[in-house]
Amino acid sequence: MAMYSTNEFKSGLKIMLDGDPYTIVENEFVKPGKGQAFNRVKVRNLKTGRTIERTFKSGDTAEGADVADVELQYLYNDGEYWHFMDQQSYEQLTADAAAVGDAAKWLKEEAICQVTLWNGIPLSVAAPNFVIMTIVETDPGLRGDTSGGGGKPATLETGAVVRVPLFVQSGEIIKVDTRTGEYVSRVKE
Amino acid sequence: MAANLWRPQAELSTLRLRAELLAKIRAFFAARGVLEVETPILSAAAIPDPHLASFSTRYSGPGPLDGQTLYLRTSPEFSMKRLLAAGSGCIYQIAPVFRLGEAGRRHNPEFTLLEWYRLGFDHHRLMAEVAELVIQLLADRLPLATEVECSSYRTLFHRYLQIDPHRASVAELTACATAHGVSIPPGMPVDDPDPWLDLLLTHCIEPQLGQGHLTFVYDYPASQAALARLRPDDPPVGERFELYLNGIELANGFHELGEAAEQRSRFERENAERQALGLPVMPLDENLLAALASGLPDCAGVALGFDRLVMLAAGTDSLATVLAFPLDRA
């Protein structure tokens, strides 16, 4: 993999630190009046999502991380692994629970997801920003309430639970923002 | 976006502020009888400090320098000292300077230094004059106390890190950095404390300095004396100072070293360090060394980052906002 000098550091650059892939969030050049210059960088661990600060002597290098974001179609879950397919090459890739993480509850078969690959293996999976899902269970709400105030929990076909307005009923199809986990609207079939 | 790159980055009001501050600086020195000078940007010699990288170019044309490498100055210090040795008296210069590799929120590879020299001053007396000028320029633009803090380098390391910067070993400095949550850069030297002191200074101390008031740091470790004279205390210290305001380094000054032999041996040491680091060795400024040999009057000098001063006056946090055309638009 390529080596990157601190001169090439910028947010979004993927580098290896202590055997883990990281993305640079912020890069600051600091130098005392006279003497050694440093690059203070904030980096996010692409496996854990944790952000830490690291310092490099200016001019030093870091190894690049072979990390790429690709769009893959979600196929199915075999109980242990989630299977995805590259729609161009038809190549299939499997992701483990650590990689899928919280996205699992939003994954519906055939959904197109952004998958981050590290050395060709799924490192993390991002659900589509919006998903359309059927409500499989929710308490019958009060008739005539259209305000949506308060709301009630509703279980979706993937098992995810979201708060929906009282007027939304079992069997209805809704749109959810997966980034916030919030109900957006009902969807007509 | 790219279509707008022809436009200045700085607001026109900021450019007017630059001009106003320059006029005030010239009035300040005119009132004190300090002479404005201009010296060349290009020189056949360059500063060997391994932490400074000079731009270079090649001259071709009439004269003996045809085909020779010339360096763009990183500060006007050497040529101004030649004027001092030639009897100029107190002088100042508003000097465009150039440093390779320095770019960031508070660095641009070309910037403007206000540099001045005062005969008969030591570094403490010059600090007082720097404070007077800076307070005069900034007082009506940001909250700035008229009381000035002056702390030795050693006092600061005691206060913020409970360590003696003149005597601590590399192992102690490493432990101190770790204890203060500083990430240790790969490849730090095991035998040279200076990069460790720089690491601690930039990460743990500088951001806290000069909050709402001017903070001068003086008497640096002898190994960081640069062009300052040494005072034979125990341990010896370099009579050098730095000025900070709101965590930003604004100026660096020296009680100037006048001994040609000592200056030559420092340059040679720095060139040896360059060689060890795989950096190009710089041609020494023999004109400066000859001027020192002929006698530099006892003086103190300081270089103040004019763009950073404007940045503070404008109330912004990045150098690009006070430059008409920073590097990416130059």
mmCIF file of C-alpha atoms in Angstrom, chain B:
data_model
loop_
_atom_site.group_PDB
_atom_site.id
_atom_site.type_symbol
_atom_site.label_atom_id
_atom_site.label_comp_id
_atom_site.label_asym_id
_atom_site.label_seq_id
_atom_site.Cartn_x
_atom_site.Cartn_y
_atom_site.Cartn_z
ATOM 1 C CA MET B 1 -16.153 27.256 -6.362
ATOM 2 C CA ALA B 2 -13.087 27.002 -8.588
ATOM 3 C CA ALA B 3 -14.508 29.804 -10.697
ATOM 4 C CA ASN B 4 -14.211 32.107 -7.687
ATOM 5 C CA LEU B 5 -10.557 31.379 -6.970
ATOM 6 C CA TRP B 6 -9.539 34.585 -8.724
ATOM 7 C CA ARG B 7 -11.194 36.544 -5.912
ATOM 8 C CA PRO B 8 -9.282 37.620 -2.808
ATOM 9 C CA GLN B 9 -9.766 35.385 0.215
ATOM 10 C CA ALA B 10 -9.549 38.283 2.674
ATOM 11 C CA GLU B 11 -12.485 40.689 2.952
ATOM 12 C CA LEU B 12 -11.668 44.125 1.564
ATOM 13 C CA SER B 13 -12.265 45.520 5.060
ATOM 14 C CA THR B 14 -9.498 43.203 6.328
ATOM 15 C CA LEU B 15 -7.134 44.489 3.643
ATOM 16 C CA ARG B 16 -7.933 48.030 4.811
ATOM 17 C CA LEU B 17 -7.149 46.870 8.369
ATOM 18 C CA ARG B 18 -3.776 45.544 7.171
ATOM 19 C CA ALA B 19 -2.983 48.919 5.639
ATOM 20 C CA GLU B 20 -4.079 50.758 8.782
ATOM 21 C CA LEU B 21 -1.886 48.573 11.006
ATOM 22 C CA LEU B 22 1.099 49.038 8.674
ATOM 23 C CA ALA B 23 0.650 52.811 8.855
ATOM 24 C CA LYS B 24 0.511 52.676 12.670
ATOM 25 C CA ILE B 25 3.650 50.532 12.781
ATOM 26 C CA ARG B 26 5.516 53.016 10.584
ATOM 27 C CA ALA B 27 4.346 55.895 12.800
ATOM 28 C CA PHE B 28 5.454 53.993 15.936
ATOM 29 C CA PHE B 29 8.996 53.585 14.628
ATOM 30 C CA ALA B 30 9.198 57.045 13.076
ATOM 31 C CA ALA B 31 8.382 58.523 16.499
ATOM 32 C CA ARG B 32 11.280 56.513 17.989
ATOM 33 C CA GLY B 33 13.796 57.343 15.291
ATOM 34 C CA VAL B 34 14.021 53.752 14.052
ATOM 35 C CA LEU B 35 14.935 53.642 10.360
ATOM 36 C CA GLU B 36 12.894 51.641 7.861
ATOM 37 C CA VAL B 37 15.098 49.530 5.591
ATOM 38 C CA GLU B 38 14.667 47.068 2.751
ATOM 39 C CA THR B 39 17.058 44.201 2.136
ATOM 40 C CA PRO B 40 17.136 41.527 -0.563
ATOM 41 C CA ILE B 41 14.822 38.532 -0.624
ATOM 42 C CA LEU B 42 17.318 36.439 -2.600
ATOM 43 C CA SER B 43 20.672 35.372 -1.215
ATOM 44 C CA ALA B 44 23.425 32.947 -2.208
ATOM 45 C CA ALA B 45 23.440 31.820 1.441
ATOM 46 C CA ALA B 46 20.688 30.329 3.579
ATOM 47 C CA ILE B 47 19.936 29.593 7.193
ATOM 48 C CA PRO B 48 21.110 26.087 8.152
ATOM 49 C CA ASP B 49 18.549 25.571 10.974
ATOM 50 C CA PRO B 50 17.340 22.015 10.216
ATOM 51 C CA HIS B 51 13.770 22.978 11.127
ATOM 52 C CA LEU B 52 13.624 25.723 8.497
ATOM 53 C CA ALA B 53 13.437 24.887 4.798
ATOM 54 C CA SER B 54 14.346 27.579 2.265
ATOM 55 C CA PHE B 55 12.821 27.937 -1.182
ATOM 56 C CA SER B 56 15.506 28.039 -3.813
ATOM 57 C CA THR B 57 15.716 29.271 -7.365
ATOM 58 C CA ARG B 58 18.432 29.562 -9.973
ATOM 59 C CA TYR B 59 19.796 32.798 -11.296
ATOM 60 C CA SER B 60 20.850 33.048 -14.897
ATOM 61 C CA GLY B 61 22.039 36.267 -16.445
ATOM 62 C CA PRO B 62 24.908 38.710 -16.425
ATOM 63 C CA GLY B 63 27.421 38.663 -13.610
ATOM 64 C CA PRO B 64 29.388 36.143 -11.591
ATOM 65 C CA LEU B 65 26.265 34.553 -10.086
ATOM 66 C CA ASP B 66 25.148 33.177 -13.463
ATOM 67 C CA GLY B 67 23.904 29.626 -12.980
ATOM 68 C CA GLN B 68 24.045 29.796 -9.189
ATOM 69 C CA THR B 69 21.360 28.656 -6.735
ATOM 70 C CA LEU B 70 19.816 31.506 -4.773
ATOM 71 C CA TYR B 71 17.666 31.085 -1.661
ATOM 72 C CA LEU B 72 14.583 33.057 -0.664
ATOM 73 C CA ARG B 73 15.031 34.394 2.846
ATOM 74 C CA THR B 74 13.145 32.808 5.749
ATOM 75 C CA SER B 75 13.725 36.069 7.665
ATOM 76 C CA PRO B 76 15.604 39.302 6.943
ATOM 77 C CA GLU B 77 17.856 38.790 9.957
ATOM 78 C CA PHE B 78 21.229 38.208 8.293
ATOM 79 C CA SER B 79 21.114 41.204 5.985
ATOM 80 C CA MET B 80 19.773 43.480 8.726
ATOM 81 C CA LYS B 81 22.673 42.475 10.993
ATOM 82 C CA ARG B 82 25.068 43.465 8.218
ATOM 83 C CA LEU B 83 23.453 46.921 8.215
ATOM 84 C CA LEU B 84 23.770 47.104 12.012
ATOM 85 C CA ALA B 85 27.462 46.175 11.817
ATOM 86 C CA ALA B 86 27.885 48.873 9.147
ATOM 87 C CA GLY B 87 26.566 51.507 11.575
ATOM 88 C CA SER B 88 22.923 51.853 10.531
ATOM 89 C CA GLY B 89 21.673 52.399 14.078
ATOM 90 C CA CYS B 90 18.223 51.074 15.061
ATOM 91 C CA ILE B 91 16.356 49.658 12.061
ATOM 92 C CA TYR B 92 13.112 47.903 11.147
ATOM 93 C CA GLN B 93 11.785 46.139 8.087
ATOM 94 C CA ILE B 94 8.391 44.966 6.928
ATOM 95 C CA ALA B 95 9.616 41.881 5.175
ATOM 96 C CA PRO B 96 7.985 39.291 2.934
ATOM 97 C CA VAL B 97 9.588 35.959 3.883
ATOM 98 C CA PHE B 98 9.308 32.399 2.587
ATOM 99 C CA ARG B 99 9.347 29.015 4.285
ATOM 100 C CA LEU B 100 8.945 25.712 2.503
ATOM 101 C CA GLY B 101 6.671 23.148 4.078
ATOM 102 C CA GLU B 102 4.832 25.477 6.421
ATOM 103 C CA ALA B 103 1.148 25.513 5.589
ATOM 104 C CA GLY B 104 -1.861 25.226 7.825
ATOM 105 C CA ARG B 105 -4.456 27.217 9.682
ATOM 106 C CA ARG B 106 -1.774 29.543 11.080
ATOM 107 C CA HIS B 107 0.947 29.101 8.496
ATOM 108 C CA ASN B 108 1.323 30.191 4.891
ATOM 109 C CA PRO B 109 4.585 29.481 3.055
ATOM 110 C CA GLU B 110 4.962 33.169 2.275
ATOM 111 C CA PHE B 111 4.123 35.696 4.934
ATOM 112 C CA THR B 112 5.152 39.060 6.324
ATOM 113 C CA LEU B 113 7.506 39.608 9.230
ATOM 114 C CA LEU B 114 7.924 42.870 11.061
ATOM 115 C CA GLU B 115 11.511 42.677 12.207
ATOM 116 C CA TRP B 116 13.371 45.283 14.205
ATOM 117 C CA TYR B 117 16.654 45.821 16.046
ATOM 118 C CA ARG B 118 17.363 48.117 18.958
ATOM 119 C CA LEU B 119 20.893 49.106 19.898
ATOM 120 C CA GLY B 120 21.803 48.861 23.570
ATOM 121 C CA PHE B 121 18.657 46.861 24.393
ATOM 122 C CA ASP B 122 18.719 43.446 26.009
ATOM 123 C CA HIS B 123 15.867 40.987 25.448
ATOM 124 C CA HIS B 124 13.904 42.256 28.474
ATOM 125 C CA ARG B 125 13.959 45.851 27.320
ATOM 126 C CA LEU B 126 12.922 44.781 23.837
ATOM 127 C CA MET B 127 10.040 42.707 25.262
ATOM 128 C CA ALA B 128 8.750 45.872 26.892
ATOM 129 C CA GLU B 129 8.819 47.692 23.551
ATOM 130 C CA VAL B 130 7.125 44.795 21.751
ATOM 131 C CA ALA B 131 4.372 44.865 24.390
ATOM 132 C CA GLU B 132 3.933 48.618 23.931
ATOM 133 C CA LEU B 133 3.552 48.278 20.160
ATOM 134 C CA VAL B 134 1.241 45.266 20.210
ATOM 135 C CA ILE B 135 -1.028 46.732 22.885
ATOM 136 C CA GLN B 136 -1.197 49.990 20.938
ATOM 137 C CA LEU B 137 -2.167 48.118 17.765
ATOM 138 C CA LEU B 138 -4.678 45.701 19.275
ATOM 139 C CA ALA B 139 -6.127 47.354 22.388
ATOM 140 C CA ASP B 140 -9.219 48.802 20.712
ATOM 141 C CA ARG B 141 -9.877 45.625 18.697
ATOM 142 C CA LEU B 142 -9.977 42.778 21.224
ATOM 143 C CA PRO B 143 -10.151 42.298 24.976
ATOM 144 C CA LEU B 144 -6.535 42.767 25.991
ATOM 145 C CA ALA B 145 -5.203 43.439 29.495
ATOM 146 C CA THR B 146 -2.519 46.082 29.787
ATOM 147 C CA GLU B 147 -0.671 43.889 32.313
ATOM 148 C CA VAL B 148 1.899 41.739 30.590
ATOM 149 C CA GLU B 149 3.018 38.314 31.798
ATOM 150 C CA CYS B 150 6.707 37.433 31.579
ATOM 151 C CA SER B 151 7.693 33.864 32.459
ATOM 152 C CA SER B 152 10.912 32.011 31.881
ATOM 153 C CA TYR B 153 10.769 28.823 29.804
ATOM 154 C CA ARG B 154 11.669 26.915 32.948
ATOM 155 C CA THR B 155 8.875 28.518 35.011
ATOM 156 C CA LEU B 156 6.282 27.558 32.386
ATOM 157 C CA PHE B 157 7.361 23.922 32.296
ATOM 158 C CA HIS B 158 7.270 23.872 36.104
ATOM 159 C CA ARG B 159 3.830 25.453 36.205
ATOM 160 C CA TYR B 160 2.095 23.411 33.507
ATOM 161 C CA LEU B 161 4.005 20.125 33.602
ATOM 162 C CA GLN B 162 5.955 20.035 36.898
ATOM 163 C CA ILE B 163 9.189 19.256 35.082
ATOM 164 C CA ASP B 164 12.566 21.005 34.690
ATOM 165 C CA PRO B 165 13.096 21.517 30.948
ATOM 166 C CA HIS B 166 16.805 22.161 31.365
ATOM 167 C CA ARG B 167 17.591 18.964 33.227
ATOM 168 C CA ALA B 168 14.883 16.397 32.406
ATOM 169 C CA SER B 169 16.064 13.311 30.533
ATOM 170 C CA VAL B 170 14.364 12.040 27.394
ATOM 171 C CA ALA B 171 12.858 9.233 29.509
ATOM 172 C CA GLU B 172 11.372 11.769 31.953
ATOM 173 C CA LEU B 173 10.042 13.924 29.107
ATOM 174 C CA THR B 174 8.474 10.853 27.494
ATOM 175 C CA ALA B 175 6.800 9.884 30.763
ATOM 176 C CA CYS B 176 5.576 13.461 31.175
ATOM 177 C CA ALA B 177 4.055 13.491 27.665
ATOM 178 C CA THR B 178 2.327 10.164 28.275
ATOM 179 C CA ALA B 179 1.028 11.310 31.671
ATOM 180 C CA HIS B 180 -0.502 14.377 29.994
ATOM 181 C CA GLY B 181 -2.253 12.325 27.325
ATOM 182 C CA VAL B 182 -0.012 13.432 24.457
ATOM 183 C CA SER B 183 0.182 10.944 21.610
ATOM 184 C CA ILE B 184 3.859 10.152 21.046
ATOM 185 C CA PRO B 185 4.817 10.584 17.373
ATOM 186 C CA PRO B 186 6.651 7.656 15.814
ATOM 187 C CA GLY B 187 10.376 8.122 15.333
ATOM 188 C CA MET B 188 11.075 10.554 18.182
ATOM 189 C CA PRO B 189 14.801 10.621 19.022
ATOM 190 C CA VAL B 190 16.064 8.826 22.117
ATOM 191 C CA ASP B 191 19.070 11.075 22.662
ATOM 192 C CA ASP B 192 17.812 14.605 21.922
ATOM 193 C CA PRO B 193 15.452 16.264 24.411
ATOM 194 C CA ASP B 194 14.608 19.253 22.176
ATOM 195 C CA PRO B 195 11.915 17.619 19.986
ATOM 196 C CA TRP B 196 10.328 16.320 23.204
ATOM 197 C CA LEU B 197 10.321 19.805 24.684
ATOM 198 C CA ASP B 198 8.769 21.076 21.423
ATOM 199 C CA LEU B 199 6.127 18.342 21.644
ATOM 200 C CA LEU B 200 5.207 19.280 25.222
ATOM 201 C CA LEU B 201 5.306 23.011 24.462
ATOM 202 C CA THR B 202 3.054 22.823 21.388
ATOM 203 C CA HIS B 203 0.586 20.312 22.836
ATOM 204 C CA CYS B 204 0.340 21.179 26.539
ATOM 205 C CA ILE B 205 1.564 24.736 27.091
ATOM 206 C CA GLU B 206 1.188 26.991 24.024
ATOM 207 C CA PRO B 207 -2.607 26.664 23.731
ATOM 208 C CA GLN B 208 -2.935 28.039 27.277
ATOM 209 C CA LEU B 209 -0.560 30.978 26.913
ATOM 210 C CA GLY B 210 -1.572 34.609 26.774
ATOM 211 C CA GLN B 211 -5.317 34.235 27.239
ATOM 212 C CA GLY B 212 -6.507 37.834 27.092
ATOM 213 C CA HIS B 213 -3.051 39.225 27.809
ATOM 214 C CA LEU B 214 0.438 39.155 26.333
ATOM 215 C CA THR B 215 2.669 36.358 27.599
ATOM 216 C CA PHE B 216 6.409 36.543 26.999
ATOM 217 C CA VAL B 217 8.460 33.388 27.439
ATOM 218 C CA TYR B 218 12.179 34.017 27.891
ATOM 219 C CA ASP B 219 15.507 32.286 28.587
ATOM 220 C CA TYR B 220 15.340 29.161 26.451
ATOM 221 C CA PRO B 221 17.486 26.032 26.812
ATOM 222 C CA ALA B 222 20.956 26.699 25.392
ATOM 223 C CA SER B 223 20.307 24.110 22.673
ATOM 224 C CA GLN B 224 17.394 26.273 21.445
ATOM 225 C CA ALA B 225 19.236 29.602 21.586
ATOM 226 C CA ALA B 226 19.175 29.909 17.759
ATOM 227 C CA LEU B 227 20.804 33.311 17.140
ATOM 228 C CA ALA B 228 20.645 34.502 20.746
ATOM 229 C CA ARG B 229 23.607 34.971 23.046
ATOM 230 C CA LEU B 230 24.084 32.488 25.875
ATOM 231 C CA ARG B 231 24.115 33.556 29.505
ATOM 232 C CA PRO B 232 26.440 31.374 31.572
ATOM 233 C CA ASP B 233 23.906 30.539 34.302
ATOM 234 C CA ASP B 234 23.704 27.041 35.739
ATOM 235 C CA PRO B 235 22.522 25.621 33.406
ATOM 236 C CA PRO B 236 23.310 28.201 30.704
ATOM 237 C CA VAL B 237 20.305 29.716 28.905
ATOM 238 C CA GLY B 238 19.761 31.353 25.536
ATOM 239 C CA GLU B 239 18.654 34.987 25.872
ATOM 240 C CA ARG B 240 15.753 34.437 23.529
ATOM 241 C CA PHE B 241 12.045 35.223 23.922
ATOM 242 C CA GLU B 242 8.733 34.389 22.331
ATOM 243 C CA LEU B 243 5.453 36.285 22.552
ATOM 244 C CA TYR B 244 2.041 34.598 22.758
ATOM 245 C CA LEU B 245 -1.451 36.027 22.659
ATOM 246 C CA ASN B 246 -4.561 33.866 22.939
ATOM 247 C CA GLY B 247 -2.462 30.739 22.428
ATOM 248 C CA ILE B 248 -0.934 32.064 19.208
ATOM 249 C CA GLU B 249 2.798 32.551 18.824
ATOM 250 C CA LEU B 250 3.332 36.103 17.595
ATOM 251 C CA ALA B 251 7.016 36.971 17.863
ATOM 252 C CA ASN B 252 10.495 35.617 18.459
ATOM 253 C CA GLY B 253 13.347 37.779 19.721
ATOM 254 C CA PHE B 254 16.969 37.564 20.751
ATOM 255 C CA HIS B 255 19.548 39.427 22.713
ATOM 256 C CA GLU B 256 21.679 39.067 19.637
ATOM 257 C CA LEU B 257 24.751 36.887 19.477
ATOM 258 C CA GLY B 258 27.637 39.035 18.227
ATOM 259 C CA GLU B 259 30.534 36.569 18.256
ATOM 260 C CA ALA B 260 31.447 35.415 14.777
ATOM 261 C CA ALA B 261 33.280 32.276 15.928
ATOM 262 C CA GLU B 262 30.375 31.100 18.111
ATOM 263 C CA GLN B 263 27.912 31.860 15.292
ATOM 264 C CA ARG B 264 30.001 29.885 12.802
ATOM 265 C CA SER B 265 30.211 26.869 15.090
ATOM 266 C CA ARG B 266 26.405 26.946 15.621
ATOM 267 C CA PHE B 267 25.860 27.064 11.851
ATOM 268 C CA GLU B 268 28.271 24.188 11.364
ATOM 269 C CA ARG B 269 26.558 22.154 14.059
ATOM 270 C CA GLU B 270 23.208 22.755 12.344
ATOM 271 C CA ASN B 271 24.599 21.732 8.972
ATOM 272 C CA ALA B 272 25.989 18.549 10.550
ATOM 273 C CA GLU B 273 22.519 17.869 11.946
ATOM 274 C CA ARG B 274 21.085 18.457 8.457
ATOM 275 C CA GLN B 275 23.510 15.947 7.027
ATOM 276 C CA ALA B 276 22.533 13.386 9.676
ATOM 277 C CA LEU B 277 18.845 13.937 8.826
ATOM 278 C CA GLY B 278 19.484 13.584 5.094
ATOM 279 C CA LEU B 279 18.648 17.248 4.465
ATOM 280 C CA PRO B 280 20.644 19.451 2.067
ATOM 281 C CA VAL B 281 23.552 21.301 3.635
ATOM 282 C CA MET B 282 23.167 25.092 3.305
ATOM 283 C CA PRO B 283 25.880 27.505 2.141
ATOM 284 C CA LEU B 284 26.819 29.637 5.156
ATOM 285 C CA ASP B 285 26.344 33.382 5.013
ATOM 286 C CA GLU B 286 29.983 34.467 4.989
ATOM 287 C CA ASN B 287 28.899 38.094 4.655
ATOM 288 C CA LEU B 288 27.020 37.835 7.943
ATOM 289 C CA LEU B 289 29.973 36.134 9.642
ATOM 290 C CA ALA B 290 32.339 38.820 8.322
ATOM 291 C CA ALA B 291 29.974 41.526 9.582
ATOM 292 C CA LEU B 292 29.886 39.924 13.049
ATOM 293 C CA ALA B 293 33.690 39.675 12.990
ATOM 294 C CA SER B 294 33.912 43.384 12.206
ATOM 295 C CA GLY B 295 31.704 44.065 15.250
ATOM 296 C CA LEU B 296 27.947 43.905 15.784
ATOM 297 C CA PRO B 297 26.799 46.610 18.184
ATOM 298 C CA ASP B 298 25.200 45.256 21.358
ATOM 299 C CA CYS B 299 21.546 44.914 20.387
ATOM 300 C CA ALA B 300 18.323 42.972 20.668
ATOM 301 C CA GLY B 301 16.095 42.086 17.729
ATOM 302 C CA VAL B 302 12.660 40.612 17.199
ATOM 303 C CA ALA B 303 10.566 39.213 14.351
ATOM 304 C CA LEU B 304 6.804 39.555 14.686
ATOM 305 C CA GLY B 305 4.361 37.695 12.467
ATOM 306 C CA PHE B 306 2.413 40.546 10.913
ATOM 307 C CA ASP B 307 -0.287 38.351 9.366
ATOM 308 C CA ARG B 308 -1.016 36.712 12.720
ATOM 309 C CA LEU B 309 -1.256 40.147 14.296
ATOM 310 C CA VAL B 310 -3.818 41.139 11.654
ATOM 311 C CA MET B 311 -5.656 37.867 12.268
ATOM 312 C CA LEU B 312 -5.967 38.688 15.966
ATOM 313 C CA ALA B 313 -7.016 42.268 15.172
ATOM 314 C CA ALA B 314 -9.643 41.006 12.721
ATOM 315 C CA GLY B 315 -10.960 38.527 15.273
ATOM 316 C CA THR B 316 -10.550 35.536 12.948
ATOM 317 C CA ASP B 317 -8.887 32.207 13.537
ATOM 318 C CA SER B 318 -7.117 31.441 10.280
ATOM 319 C CA LEU B 319 -4.310 33.153 8.454
ATOM 320 C CA ALA B 320 -6.038 32.698 5.094
ATOM 321 C CA THR B 321 -8.712 35.191 6.144
ATOM 322 C CA VAL B 322 -6.189 38.049 6.299
ATOM 323 C CA LEU B 323 -4.247 37.263 3.116
ATOM 324 C CA ALA B 324 -5.422 38.650 -0.197
ATOM 325 C CA PHE B 325 -4.308 35.466 -1.921
ATOM 326 C CA PRO B 326 -3.181 32.579 0.309
ATOM 327 C CA LEU B 327 -1.219 29.712 -1.249
ATOM 328 C CA ASP B 328 -4.186 27.964 -2.880
ATOM 329 C CA ARG B 329 -5.112 31.174 -4.732
ATOM 330 C CA ALA B 330 -1.604 32.543 -5.294
#
